[in-house]
Amino acid sequence: MFRKYQNVFRSRWRALWWAAGVLLTAYCTVPAGHGPEKAPTPAAPHHTNPWALEKHG
């Protein structure tokens, strides 16, 4: 089962190249994020006194 992978790891350099290929494949296939999107800041709510006799607009 692991016969074909034994040839890859005969030397350290081959192992490093194989690992670099795996990392490059992962880097190229995973979609990049568009960065943190800033949510629009909600407007500060206007404070109204619930006990006020007159409502100011």
PDB file of C-alpha atoms in Angstrom:
ATOM      1  CA  MET A   1       0.000   0.000   0.000  1.00  0.00           C
ATOM      2  CA  PHE A   2       2.779   2.469   0.896  1.00  0.00           C
ATOM      3  CA  ARG A   3       5.181   1.104  -1.722  1.00  0.00           C
ATOM      4  CA  LYS A   4       5.046   4.160  -4.002  1.00  0.00           C
ATOM      5  CA  TYR A   5       5.690   6.539  -1.073  1.00  0.00           C
ATOM      6  CA  GLN A   6       8.853   4.717  -0.031  1.00  0.00           C
ATOM      7  CA  ASN A   7      10.650   6.006  -3.116  1.00  0.00           C
ATOM      8  CA  VAL A   8       9.778   9.586  -2.235  1.00  0.00           C
ATOM      9  CA  PHE A   9      11.390   9.437   1.178  1.00  0.00           C
ATOM     10  CA  ARG A  10      14.670   7.780   0.210  1.00  0.00           C
ATOM     11  CA  SER A  11      16.442  11.043   0.863  1.00  0.00           C
ATOM     12  CA  ARG A  12      15.701  14.076   2.961  1.00  0.00           C
ATOM     13  CA  TRP A  13      15.722  16.319  -0.086  1.00  0.00           C
ATOM     14  CA  ARG A  14      13.069  14.282  -1.832  1.00  0.00           C
ATOM     15  CA  ALA A  15      10.984  14.367   1.316  1.00  0.00           C
ATOM     16  CA  LEU A  16      11.366  18.141   1.508  1.00  0.00           C
ATOM     17  CA  TRP A  17      10.401  18.575  -2.133  1.00  0.00           C
ATOM     18  CA  TRP A  18       7.393  16.309  -1.667  1.00  0.00           C
ATOM     19  CA  ALA A  19       6.282  18.280   1.429  1.00  0.00           C
ATOM     20  CA  ALA A  20       6.786  21.559  -0.430  1.00  0.00           C
ATOM     21  CA  GLY A  21       4.610  20.241  -3.240  1.00  0.00           C
ATOM     22  CA  VAL A  22       1.869  19.277  -0.798  1.00  0.00           C
ATOM     23  CA  LEU A  23       1.999  22.698   0.855  1.00  0.00           C
ATOM     24  CA  LEU A  24       1.996  24.480  -2.501  1.00  0.00           C
ATOM     25  CA  THR A  25      -0.996  22.442  -3.638  1.00  0.00           C
ATOM     26  CA  ALA A  26      -2.868  23.322  -0.448  1.00  0.00           C
ATOM     27  CA  TYR A  27      -1.938  26.993  -0.798  1.00  0.00           C
ATOM     28  CA  CYS A  28      -3.124  27.140  -4.401  1.00  0.00           C
ATOM     29  CA  THR A  29      -6.386  25.281  -3.874  1.00  0.00           C
ATOM     30  CA  VAL A  30      -7.742  26.959  -0.737  1.00  0.00           C
ATOM     31  CA  PRO A  31      -9.616  30.144  -1.667  1.00  0.00           C
ATOM     32  CA  ALA A  32      -8.215  33.293  -0.177  1.00  0.00           C
ATOM     33  CA  GLY A  33     -10.368  35.311   2.155  1.00  0.00           C
ATOM     34  CA  HIS A  34     -11.231  38.838   1.179  1.00  0.00           C
ATOM     35  CA  GLY A  35     -10.001  40.172   4.484  1.00  0.00           C
ATOM     36  CA  PRO A  36     -12.071  41.319   7.376  1.00  0.00           C
ATOM     37  CA  GLU A  37     -15.120  43.032   6.060  1.00  0.00           C
ATOM     38  CA  LYS A  38     -16.117  45.970   8.151  1.00  0.00           C
ATOM     39  CA  ALA A  39     -19.720  45.875   9.152  1.00  0.00           C
ATOM     40  CA  PRO A  40     -21.412  49.247   8.932  1.00  0.00           C
ATOM     41  CA  THR A  41     -21.476  50.803  12.344  1.00  0.00           C
ATOM     42  CA  PRO A  42     -25.035  51.269  13.476  1.00  0.00           C
ATOM     43  CA  ALA A  43     -26.117  54.788  14.214  1.00  0.00           C
ATOM     44  CA  ALA A  44     -26.136  55.621  17.879  1.00  0.00           C
ATOM     45  CA  PRO A  45     -29.679  55.224  19.155  1.00  0.00           C
ATOM     46  CA  HIS A  46     -31.339  58.436  20.194  1.00  0.00           C
ATOM     47  CA  HIS A  47     -32.117  58.295  23.875  1.00  0.00           C
ATOM     48  CA  THR A  48     -35.672  59.094  24.840  1.00  0.00           C
ATOM     49  CA  ASN A  49     -36.860  59.386  28.388  1.00  0.00           C
ATOM     50  CA  PRO A  50     -39.775  57.003  28.841  1.00  0.00           C
ATOM     51  CA  TRP A  51     -41.008  59.072  31.813  1.00  0.00           C
ATOM     52  CA  ALA A  52     -41.041  62.395  29.979  1.00  0.00           C
ATOM     53  CA  LEU A  53     -44.426  64.063  29.675  1.00  0.00           C
ATOM     54  CA  GLU A  54     -43.622  65.557  26.286  1.00  0.00           C
ATOM     55  CA  LYS A  55     -42.031  63.649  23.493  1.00  0.00           C
ATOM     56  CA  HIS A  56     -39.275  65.549  21.715  1.00  0.00           C
ATOM     57  CA  GLY A  57     -38.734  64.425  18.210  1.00  0.00           C
TER      58      GLY A  57
END
